[in-house]
CSV table of C-alpha atoms and ligand atoms in Angstrom, one decimal:
chain,number,residue,atom,x,y,z
A,1,MET,CA,105.9,-54.4,-35.4
A,2,LYS,CA,102.6,-55.7,-34.4
A,3,LYS,CA,99.8,-53.3,-33.2
A,4,THR,CA,96.5,-53.3,-31.5
A,5,ARG,CA,94.5,-51.1,-29.3
A,6,THR,CA,92.4,-50.9,-26.3
A,7,GLN,CA,90.8,-48.4,-23.8
A,8,VAL,CA,92.8,-48.9,-20.8
A,9,ALA,CA,96.4,-50.6,-21.1
A,10,ILE,CA,97.1,-51.6,-17.4
A,11,ILE,CA,101.1,-52.6,-16.6
A,12,GLY,CA,101.2,-54.9,-14.1
A,13,ALA,CA,99.1,-58.0,-12.9
A,14,GLY,CA,99.8,-57.3,-9.1
A,15,PRO,CA,96.9,-57.0,-6.9
A,16,SER,CA,96.3,-52.9,-8.1
A,17,GLY,CA,96.4,-54.2,-11.7
A,18,LEU,CA,94.2,-57.1,-11.9
A,19,LEU,CA,91.4,-55.2,-9.6
A,20,LEU,CA,91.4,-52.3,-11.9
A,21,GLY,CA,91.1,-54.7,-14.7
A,22,GLN,CA,88.0,-56.6,-13.5
A,23,LEU,CA,85.9,-53.1,-12.2
A,24,LEU,CA,86.8,-51.9,-15.1
A,25,HIS,CA,86.0,-54.6,-17.4
A,26,ARG,CA,82.5,-55.2,-15.6
A,27,ALA,CA,81.8,-51.5,-16.8
A,28,GLY,CA,82.7,-52.7,-20.3
A,29,ILE,CA,85.4,-50.6,-21.0
A,30,ASP,CA,88.2,-52.6,-22.5
A,31,THR,CA,91.9,-53.6,-21.1
A,32,ILE,CA,95.2,-55.4,-21.6
A,33,ILE,CA,97.1,-56.1,-18.6
A,34,LEU,CA,100.9,-56.5,-19.5
A,35,GLU,CA,102.8,-58.2,-16.6
A,36,GLN,CA,106.4,-59.0,-17.3
A,37,ARG,CA,106.5,-62.7,-14.9
A,38,SER,CA,105.2,-65.7,-15.6
A,39,LYS,CA,101.7,-66.3,-13.8
A,40,ASP,CA,102.9,-69.3,-11.1
A,41,TYR,CA,105.7,-66.4,-10.5
A,42,VAL,CA,103.2,-63.9,-9.5
A,43,LEU,CA,101.4,-66.5,-7.9
A,44,GLY,CA,104.2,-67.8,-6.0
A,45,ARG,CA,104.9,-64.2,-4.2
A,46,ILE,CA,104.1,-64.8,-0.3
A,47,ARG,CA,102.9,-61.1,0.9
A,48,ALA,CA,100.9,-59.8,4.0
A,49,GLY,CA,97.7,-61.2,4.4
A,50,VAL,CA,95.4,-58.5,5.8
A,51,LEU,CA,91.9,-57.4,4.3
A,52,GLU,CA,90.3,-53.3,5.0
A,53,GLN,CA,86.5,-54.0,5.1
A,54,GLY,CA,86.8,-51.0,1.6
A,55,ALA,CA,89.0,-53.8,0.2
A,56,VAL,CA,86.6,-56.9,0.8
A,57,ALA,CA,84.0,-55.0,-0.3
A,58,LEU,CA,86.0,-54.3,-3.9
A,59,LEU,CA,87.0,-57.3,-4.2
A,60,GLU,CA,82.9,-58.3,-4.3
A,61,GLU,CA,82.3,-55.1,-6.4
A,62,ALA,CA,84.7,-56.6,-8.8
A,63,GLY,CA,82.6,-60.1,-8.0
A,64,CYS,CA,85.4,-62.1,-6.7
A,65,GLY,CA,84.0,-62.2,-3.1
A,66,ALA,CA,82.7,-66.0,-3.1
A,67,ARG,CA,86.0,-67.6,-2.2
A,68,MET,CA,87.0,-64.8,0.4
A,69,ARG,CA,84.0,-64.8,2.2
A,70,GLN,CA,84.0,-68.2,2.9
A,71,GLU,CA,87.2,-68.7,3.6
A,72,GLY,CA,88.5,-65.8,5.4
A,73,LEU,CA,88.7,-64.8,9.5
A,74,VAL,CA,87.0,-62.0,10.9
A,75,HIS,CA,89.2,-60.1,13.1
A,76,GLU,CA,87.9,-58.5,15.7
A,77,GLY,CA,90.7,-56.9,17.1
A,78,ILE,CA,94.7,-57.4,17.7
A,79,GLU,CA,97.2,-58.1,20.9
A,80,ILE,CA,100.1,-55.0,21.2
A,81,ALA,CA,102.9,-57.5,23.6
A,82,PHE,CA,105.1,-55.6,25.8
A,83,ARG,CA,107.1,-56.5,28.5
A,84,GLY,CA,105.5,-59.7,28.9
A,85,VAL,CA,102.0,-58.3,29.0
A,86,ARG,CA,99.7,-58.9,26.3
A,87,HIS,CA,97.2,-56.2,25.8
A,88,ARG,CA,94.5,-56.3,23.2
A,89,ILE,CA,92.9,-53.3,20.7
A,90,ASP,CA,89.3,-54.8,20.0
A,91,PHE,CA,88.5,-53.0,16.8
A,92,LYS,CA,84.9,-54.2,16.5
A,93,ALA,CA,84.1,-52.2,20.1
A,94,LEU,CA,85.6,-49.5,19.0
A,95,THR,CA,85.2,-48.8,15.9
A,96,GLY,CA,82.6,-51.1,14.6
A,97,LYS,CA,84.6,-52.9,12.0
A,98,THR,CA,86.4,-55.5,11.6
A,99,VAL,CA,89.3,-57.0,9.5
A,100,LEU,CA,89.5,-60.0,7.4
A,101,VAL,CA,92.5,-62.2,7.3
A,102,TYR,CA,93.0,-63.4,3.6
A,103,GLY,CA,96.0,-64.4,1.3
A,104,GLN,CA,97.2,-61.9,-1.0
A,105,THR,CA,98.3,-65.5,-2.7
A,106,GLU,CA,94.9,-66.0,-2.5
A,107,VAL,CA,93.2,-62.5,-3.3
A,108,THR,CA,95.7,-62.5,-6.2
A,109,ARG,CA,94.8,-66.1,-7.4
A,110,ASP,CA,90.6,-65.3,-7.5
A,111,LEU,CA,91.3,-61.9,-9.6
A,112,MET,CA,92.9,-63.8,-12.3
A,113,GLU,CA,90.9,-66.9,-12.3
A,114,ALA,CA,87.2,-64.1,-12.9
A,115,ARG,CA,89.9,-62.4,-15.4
A,116,GLU,CA,90.3,-66.1,-17.2
A,117,THR,CA,86.6,-66.6,-17.1
A,118,ALA,CA,85.9,-63.1,-18.7
A,119,GLY,CA,87.9,-63.8,-21.3
A,120,ALA,CA,89.5,-60.2,-20.8
A,121,PRO,CA,93.1,-60.5,-22.8
A,122,ILE,CA,96.2,-60.5,-19.9
A,123,VAL,CA,99.8,-61.1,-21.7
A,124,TYR,CA,102.4,-62.6,-19.5
A,125,GLU,CA,105.9,-62.6,-19.9
A,126,ALA,CA,105.5,-59.4,-21.5
A,127,LEU,CA,108.9,-58.3,-21.3
A,128,ASN,CA,110.9,-54.7,-22.1
A,129,ALA,CA,107.3,-52.6,-21.6
A,130,SER,CA,107.4,-48.8,-22.8
A,131,ILE,CA,105.1,-46.0,-22.2
A,132,SER,CA,105.3,-42.8,-25.0
A,133,ASP,CA,103.1,-40.2,-25.9
A,134,ILE,CA,101.9,-39.7,-22.3
A,135,GLU,CA,100.8,-36.2,-22.7
A,136,THR,CA,98.5,-36.7,-25.8
A,137,ASN,CA,95.8,-38.2,-26.2
A,138,ARG,CA,96.8,-41.3,-27.5
A,139,PRO,CA,99.7,-42.8,-25.5
A,140,ARG,CA,101.2,-45.9,-26.9
A,141,VAL,CA,102.4,-49.4,-25.0
A,142,ARG,CA,105.4,-51.3,-26.5
A,143,TYR,CA,106.9,-54.5,-25.5
A,144,SER,CA,108.3,-57.4,-26.4
A,145,LYS,CA,106.9,-61.5,-26.6
A,146,ASP,CA,108.2,-64.4,-27.8
A,147,ASP,CA,110.6,-62.1,-29.8
A,148,VAL,CA,107.5,-60.4,-31.7
A,149,GLU,CA,107.6,-56.3,-31.1
A,150,TYR,CA,103.7,-55.4,-30.1
A,151,GLU,CA,102.5,-51.8,-30.0
A,152,ILE,CA,99.3,-50.9,-27.7
A,153,GLU,CA,97.6,-47.5,-28.6
A,154,CYS,CA,95.1,-46.6,-25.6
A,155,ASP,CA,93.3,-43.2,-24.1
A,156,TYR,CA,94.8,-44.0,-20.7
A,157,VAL,CA,97.8,-46.0,-19.2
A,158,ALA,CA,97.5,-47.8,-15.5
A,159,GLY,CA,100.7,-47.9,-14.0
A,160,CYS,CA,100.8,-50.7,-11.2
A,161,ASP,CA,103.6,-52.0,-12.2
A,162,GLY,CA,105.2,-52.1,-8.6
A,163,PHE,CA,107.9,-50.4,-6.5
A,164,HIS,CA,110.6,-51.0,-9.5
A,165,GLY,CA,108.2,-50.5,-12.6
A,166,VAL,CA,108.9,-49.4,-15.3
A,167,SER,CA,105.6,-46.6,-14.9
A,168,ARG,CA,106.9,-43.9,-12.7
A,169,GLN,CA,110.3,-44.3,-14.5
A,170,THR,CA,108.9,-42.7,-17.2
A,171,ILE,CA,107.4,-39.3,-15.6
A,172,PRO,CA,110.5,-36.8,-16.0
A,173,GLU,CA,112.3,-36.2,-13.0
A,174,ASP,CA,111.8,-32.9,-12.8
A,175,ALA,CA,107.9,-33.3,-12.8
A,176,MET,CA,108.6,-35.7,-9.8
A,177,ARG,CA,109.0,-35.1,-6.3
A,178,THR,CA,109.8,-38.1,-4.1
A,179,TYR,CA,109.9,-39.0,0.0
A,180,GLU,CA,111.3,-41.8,1.7
A,181,ARG,CA,112.8,-43.4,4.8
A,182,VAL,CA,114.5,-46.5,4.9
A,183,TYR,CA,114.4,-48.5,8.4
A,184,PRO,CA,117.4,-49.3,10.0
A,185,PHE,CA,116.0,-53.5,10.3
A,186,GLY,CA,114.4,-56.1,8.0
A,187,TRP,CA,111.4,-59.0,8.7
A,188,LEU,CA,112.4,-62.2,8.0
A,189,GLY,CA,109.1,-64.4,8.0
A,190,ILE,CA,108.3,-68.0,8.0
A,191,LEU,CA,105.0,-70.1,6.9
A,192,VAL,CA,104.2,-73.1,8.3
A,193,ASP,CA,101.5,-75.2,7.9
A,194,LYS,CA,100.2,-76.0,11.9
A,195,THR,CA,97.8,-74.0,14.1
A,196,PRO,CA,98.5,-70.5,14.7
A,197,LEU,CA,99.5,-69.7,18.5
A,198,SER,CA,96.5,-67.7,19.1
A,199,ASP,CA,92.7,-66.4,17.0
A,200,GLU,CA,94.6,-63.1,17.0
A,201,LEU,CA,97.6,-61.5,15.5
A,202,ILE,CA,100.0,-60.9,18.7
A,203,TYR,CA,102.5,-57.6,17.2
A,204,VAL,CA,105.5,-58.1,20.4
A,205,ASN,CA,108.0,-54.9,20.9
A,206,HIS,CA,110.6,-57.3,23.1
A,207,PRO,CA,114.1,-56.0,23.8
A,208,ARG,CA,115.6,-58.5,21.5
A,209,GLY,CA,113.4,-57.2,18.5
A,210,PHE,CA,110.1,-57.2,17.1
A,211,ALA,CA,108.1,-60.5,16.8
A,212,LEU,CA,104.6,-61.2,14.5
A,213,CYS,CA,102.4,-63.8,15.0
A,214,SER,CA,100.0,-64.1,12.2
A,215,MET,CA,98.2,-66.3,9.9
A,216,ARG,CA,97.2,-67.4,6.5
A,217,SER,CA,94.2,-69.5,7.5
A,218,ALA,CA,92.7,-71.6,10.5
A,219,THR,CA,95.9,-74.4,9.6
A,220,ARG,CA,98.2,-71.7,8.6
A,221,SER,CA,100.6,-70.0,10.4
A,222,ARG,CA,102.4,-66.7,9.0
A,223,TYR,CA,105.8,-65.5,12.2
A,224,TYR,CA,108.4,-62.5,11.4
A,225,LEU,CA,110.8,-61.5,13.7
A,226,GLN,CA,112.6,-58.2,13.4
A,227,CYS,CA,116.3,-58.9,12.0
A,228,ARG,CA,119.6,-57.3,10.6
A,229,LEU,CA,119.4,-55.8,7.3
A,230,ASP,CA,122.9,-58.5,7.0
A,231,GLU,CA,121.3,-60.9,7.4
A,232,GLU,CA,120.3,-63.4,4.8
A,233,VAL,CA,118.0,-66.3,4.8
A,234,SER,CA,120.7,-69.1,4.9
A,235,ASP,CA,121.9,-67.4,8.6
A,236,TRP,CA,118.1,-68.5,9.6
A,237,PRO,CA,117.6,-72.6,10.0
A,238,ASP,CA,114.1,-73.5,11.2
A,239,GLU,CA,115.5,-74.2,14.4
A,240,LYS,CA,117.2,-71.1,15.1
A,241,PHE,CA,113.9,-69.5,13.7
A,242,TRP,CA,111.8,-71.1,16.2
A,243,ASP,CA,114.5,-70.2,19.4
A,244,GLU,CA,114.6,-66.6,18.6
A,245,LEU,CA,110.9,-66.1,18.4
A,246,GLY,CA,110.4,-68.0,21.8
A,247,ARG,CA,113.1,-65.4,23.3
A,248,ARG,CA,110.6,-63.2,22.0
A,249,LEU,CA,107.1,-64.9,22.9
A,250,ASP,CA,105.4,-64.7,26.7
A,251,SER,CA,105.4,-67.6,27.8
A,252,GLU,CA,101.6,-68.2,27.6
A,253,ALA,CA,101.7,-67.7,23.8
A,254,LEU,CA,105.0,-69.8,23.9
A,255,LYS,CA,103.1,-72.6,25.0
A,256,GLN,CA,101.0,-73.0,22.4
A,257,LEU,CA,103.3,-72.6,19.5
A,258,GLN,CA,103.2,-75.4,17.1
A,259,LYS,CA,106.9,-75.7,15.2
A,260,GLY,CA,107.2,-77.1,11.7
A,261,PRO,CA,109.7,-77.2,9.0
A,262,SER,CA,109.0,-73.7,6.4
A,263,ILE,CA,107.5,-73.9,3.7
A,264,GLU,CA,108.5,-70.4,2.8
A,265,LYS,CA,110.9,-68.4,4.1
A,266,SER,CA,111.8,-64.9,3.0
A,267,ILE,CA,113.6,-61.8,4.3
A,268,ALA,CA,112.2,-58.1,3.5
A,269,PRO,CA,114.2,-54.7,4.3
A,270,LEU,CA,111.2,-51.6,5.6
A,271,ARG,CA,110.5,-48.8,3.9
A,272,SER,CA,108.2,-46.2,3.6
A,273,PHE,CA,108.5,-44.1,-0.2
A,274,VAL,CA,105.9,-41.7,-1.5
A,275,ALA,CA,106.3,-40.2,-5.2
A,276,GLU,CA,104.2,-37.1,-6.4
A,277,PRO,CA,102.3,-36.5,-8.8
A,278,MET,CA,100.0,-39.4,-9.3
A,279,ARG,CA,99.3,-38.6,-12.6
A,280,PHE,CA,101.5,-37.8,-15.9
A,281,GLY,CA,99.1,-36.3,-18.6
A,282,ASN,CA,97.3,-39.6,-19.4
A,283,LEU,CA,98.9,-42.0,-17.2
A,284,PHE,CA,98.0,-42.4,-14.0
A,285,LEU,CA,100.0,-44.4,-10.9
A,286,VAL,CA,98.6,-47.1,-8.9
A,287,GLY,CA,99.7,-48.7,-5.7
A,288,ASP,CA,103.2,-50.0,-5.0
A,289,ALA,CA,104.4,-47.9,-8.2
A,290,ALA,CA,103.6,-45.0,-6.2
A,291,HIS,CA,103.9,-45.7,-2.5
A,292,ILE,CA,105.4,-47.9,0.1
A,293,VAL,CA,104.2,-48.9,3.6
A,294,PRO,CA,106.6,-51.0,5.7
A,295,PRO,CA,104.6,-54.1,6.6
A,296,THR,CA,103.8,-53.1,9.8
A,297,GLY,CA,99.8,-53.0,10.1
A,298,ALA,CA,99.5,-54.5,7.2
A,299,LYS,CA,98.5,-51.0,4.7
A,300,GLY,CA,100.2,-51.8,1.2
A,301,LEU,CA,97.3,-54.2,-0.5
A,302,ASN,CA,94.9,-51.9,1.3
A,303,LEU,CA,96.3,-49.2,-0.1
A,304,ALA,CA,96.2,-50.2,-3.3
A,305,ALA,CA,92.9,-51.1,-3.4
A,306,SER,CA,91.8,-47.9,-2.2
A,307,ASP,CA,93.9,-45.8,-4.9
A,308,VAL,CA,91.8,-48.8,-7.2
A,309,ALA,CA,88.7,-47.3,-6.1
A,310,TYR,CA,89.5,-43.8,-6.8
A,311,LEU,CA,90.5,-44.5,-10.3
A,312,SER,CA,88.3,-46.8,-11.3
A,313,ARG,CA,85.1,-44.5,-10.5
A,314,ALA,CA,87.1,-42.1,-12.5
A,315,LEU,CA,87.3,-44.1,-15.2
A,316,ILE,CA,84.1,-45.1,-15.3
A,317,ALA,CA,82.8,-41.7,-15.5
A,318,ARG,CA,84.5,-40.6,-18.1
A,319,TYR,CA,83.6,-43.4,-20.4
A,320,GLY,CA,80.4,-43.3,-19.1
A,321,SER,CA,79.1,-39.5,-19.0
A,322,ASN,CA,82.5,-38.2,-20.2
A,323,SER,CA,82.9,-36.9,-16.8
A,324,MET,CA,86.5,-35.7,-16.2
A,325,ALA,CA,86.3,-34.5,-12.5
A,326,GLY,CA,87.3,-37.8,-11.0
A,327,LEU,CA,90.6,-38.0,-13.2
A,328,ASP,CA,91.6,-34.9,-12.9
A,329,ALA,CA,90.4,-35.4,-8.8
A,330,TYR,CA,92.9,-38.9,-8.7
A,331,PRO,CA,96.3,-37.4,-8.0
A,332,GLN,CA,95.0,-35.2,-5.1
A,333,ARG,CA,92.2,-37.5,-3.9
A,334,ALA,CA,94.4,-40.8,-3.6
A,335,LEU,CA,97.7,-38.8,-2.2
A,336,ALA,CA,95.2,-37.7,0.5
A,337,ARG,CA,94.5,-41.6,1.9
A,338,VAL,CA,97.8,-42.3,1.4
A,339,TRP,CA,99.8,-40.1,3.1
A,340,LYS,CA,97.1,-41.2,6.5
A,341,ALA,CA,98.4,-44.8,5.7
A,342,GLU,CA,102.1,-43.6,5.3
A,343,ARG,CA,101.6,-42.2,8.7
A,344,PHE,CA,99.8,-45.2,10.5
A,345,SER,CA,102.4,-47.5,9.1
A,346,TRP,CA,105.3,-45.4,10.4
A,347,TRP,CA,104.2,-45.0,13.8
A,348,MET,CA,103.3,-49.0,14.2
A,349,THR,CA,106.9,-49.3,12.8
A,350,GLN,CA,107.9,-46.7,15.4
A,351,ILE,CA,106.4,-47.9,18.5
A,352,LEU,CA,107.1,-51.9,17.7
A,353,HIS,CA,110.6,-52.4,16.7
A,354,ARG,CA,113.8,-51.8,18.5
A,355,PHE,CA,116.1,-49.6,16.9
A,356,PRO,CA,119.9,-50.2,17.2
A,357,GLU,CA,121.6,-47.6,19.0
A,358,PRO,CA,118.1,-45.4,19.9
A,359,SER,CA,118.8,-43.0,23.1
A,360,GLY,CA,117.7,-43.8,26.7
A,361,PHE,CA,115.2,-40.7,25.3
A,362,ASP,CA,114.5,-42.1,22.3
A,363,GLU,CA,113.3,-46.1,24.8
A,364,GLN,CA,111.6,-44.1,27.2
A,365,ILE,CA,109.6,-42.1,24.7
A,366,GLN,CA,108.6,-45.7,22.8
A,367,ALA,CA,107.4,-46.9,26.4
A,368,ALA,CA,105.5,-44.3,27.3
A,369,GLU,CA,104.0,-44.2,24.0
A,370,LEU,CA,103.0,-47.8,24.9
A,371,GLU,CA,102.0,-47.3,28.3
A,372,TYR,CA,99.8,-44.0,27.0
A,373,LEU,CA,98.0,-46.6,24.4
A,374,PHE,CA,97.7,-49.3,26.3
A,375,SER,CA,95.3,-46.7,29.2
A,376,SER,CA,93.6,-44.6,27.1
A,377,LYS,CA,90.5,-45.4,24.6
A,378,ALA,CA,91.4,-43.0,22.8
A,379,ALA,CA,94.5,-43.7,22.1
A,380,GLN,CA,93.0,-47.1,21.1
A,381,THR,CA,90.3,-45.7,18.9
A,382,ALA,CA,93.3,-44.0,16.8
A,383,LEU,CA,94.9,-47.3,16.3
A,384,ALA,CA,91.6,-49.6,15.4
A,385,GLU,CA,90.3,-46.7,13.1
A,386,ASN,CA,93.2,-46.8,11.0
A,387,TYR,CA,93.5,-50.3,11.6
A,388,VAL,CA,90.5,-51.4,10.0
A,389,GLY,CA,91.0,-48.9,7.6
A,390,LEU,CA,90.5,-45.0,7.1
A,391,PRO,CA,87.0,-44.4,4.7
A,392,TYR,CA,87.4,-44.0,0.9
B,1,APR,N1,106.2,-55.1,-17.0
B,1,APR,C1,105.2,-55.5,-16.5
B,1,APR,N2,105.0,-55.7,-15.9
B,1,APR,C2,105.7,-55.6,-14.9
B,1,APR,C3,106.9,-54.4,-14.7
B,1,APR,C4,106.8,-54.2,-16.1
B,1,APR,N3,108.4,-53.4,-16.5
B,1,APR,N4,107.7,-54.1,-13.4
B,1,APR,C5,106.6,-55.0,-12.6
B,1,APR,N5,105.8,-55.8,-13.4
B,1,APR,C6,104.9,-56.3,-12.5
B,1,APR,C7,105.2,-57.0,-11.6
B,1,APR,O1,105.8,-58.6,-12.3
B,1,APR,C8,104.0,-57.3,-10.5
B,1,APR,O2,103.8,-58.4,-10.9
B,1,APR,O3,104.0,-55.6,-11.9
B,1,APR,C9,103.4,-56.3,-11.0
B,1,APR,C10,102.7,-55.1,-9.5
B,1,APR,O4,102.7,-55.6,-8.2
B,1,APR,P1,102.8,-55.7,-7.2
B,1,APR,O5,104.6,-55.5,-6.6
B,1,APR,O6,102.5,-56.7,-6.0
B,1,APR,O7,102.5,-54.3,-6.7
B,1,APR,P2,100.4,-53.9,-6.4
B,1,APR,O8,99.6,-54.6,-7.8
B,1,APR,O9,100.6,-52.0,-6.8
B,1,APR,O10,100.0,-54.5,-4.9
B,1,APR,C11,100.3,-53.8,-4.1
B,1,APR,O11,100.0,-55.7,-2.9
B,1,APR,O12,102.4,-57.0,-3.6
B,1,APR,C12,101.9,-56.1,-3.0
B,1,APR,O13,103.1,-55.3,-1.8
B,1,APR,C13,102.4,-55.1,-2.1
B,1,APR,O14,100.9,-55.1,-0.5
B,1,APR,C14,101.2,-54.2,-1.4
B,1,APR,C15,100.3,-54.4,-3.0
B,2,PHB,C1,101.3,-61.3,7.5
B,2,PHB,O1,100.2,-61.8,8.0
B,2,PHB,O2,102.2,-61.7,6.5
B,2,PHB,C2,101.1,-59.4,8.1
B,2,PHB,C3,99.7,-59.6,8.7
B,2,PHB,C4,99.6,-57.9,9.6
B,2,PHB,C5,100.7,-57.5,8.8
B,2,PHB,C6,101.5,-57.5,8.5
B,2,PHB,C7,102.0,-58.9,7.5
B,2,PHB,O3,101.4,-56.4,10.2
């Protein structure tokens, strides 16, 4: 067994672990990041691509803002289509704020590069990670790599290992409470190297199901369709995808649609999930390890960023001035913002999708909710301020 020591052991090299690692490294705090997958595997995952200003600011603070500023697309609003008519929600006019369209894959790539340039340790293909002694001042993380066993002794463990990670499972069941909603549909997404059909994202509520026209850049589009949970990617050849998308779009949008061969296609189920508390002893849960939102509203990565903001500041205060206040407040501060984003993502999902076997009442309420939204500046402001991101 090879033994090492660090101040903060970070499990997971998704956006949460990489961003936390970078902010701590810049503050002179020692970290080791353990990632069970290879670098290429992590970079191959396609996820959402809308950044709130808070996340943008944090990436800049981490020294990873240059390419994002250059290549990211500033969006001042979105459109919502209902009964064949598009309605614009003008974020800039309603809140003075905008969002930045920049793919999570690019965020991950920038953060990985920054860590490599800094020469800070990151171990890919670190297998069988296990965490122990979290209720002591000397937590330990063990893992294996190339058939060699390693042990890291640390002050704190940051569990940034996503929904299926080991960190949340390390917390005793009787100390944890979980909340969950599973939605009766999924999103089928494709990525295509074609000009997006519009300058802004279009969220579509259609009798055949939800659709979303999104993008990664001025030359790369991302489209989604609501699909059934029993469907598989192989059920959806490109032609069928384009036909179905065409049925859900208004005629103007359809005219602008540029089809092409998909370069990625996947199905994701939709889920809301929260685990409490986000701290047990000296283990802190961050990002998807503690909470999942359905993708409607693109809050997943942004919520990971606000957790990282709270935890990085708390750790910097702990090492800088020996103040424990930030660490003690972390679970409650993070969760307060998490639940607001959970509410918003649930609400966006609720108003935009078609639910199997809805009652007539449910359908009328959904239509009333949308008509109210389109007619009320107050309702639009509520959507806009959540979409651009609540403060932290
Ligand atoms: N040991 C080491 N690494 C692990 C382990 C483990 N036992 N389990 C999981 N991991 C790694 C995963 O391989 C993944 O790279 O932890 C990482 C977790 O990354 P994400 O799932 O991306 O979670 P997070 O960083 O919190 O990102 C939150 O980004 O990925 C999206 O949908 C997610 O939008 C959300 C946001
Ligand atoms: C995406 O581009 O992948 C995306 C954008 C907005 C969402 C969800 C996903 O609400």
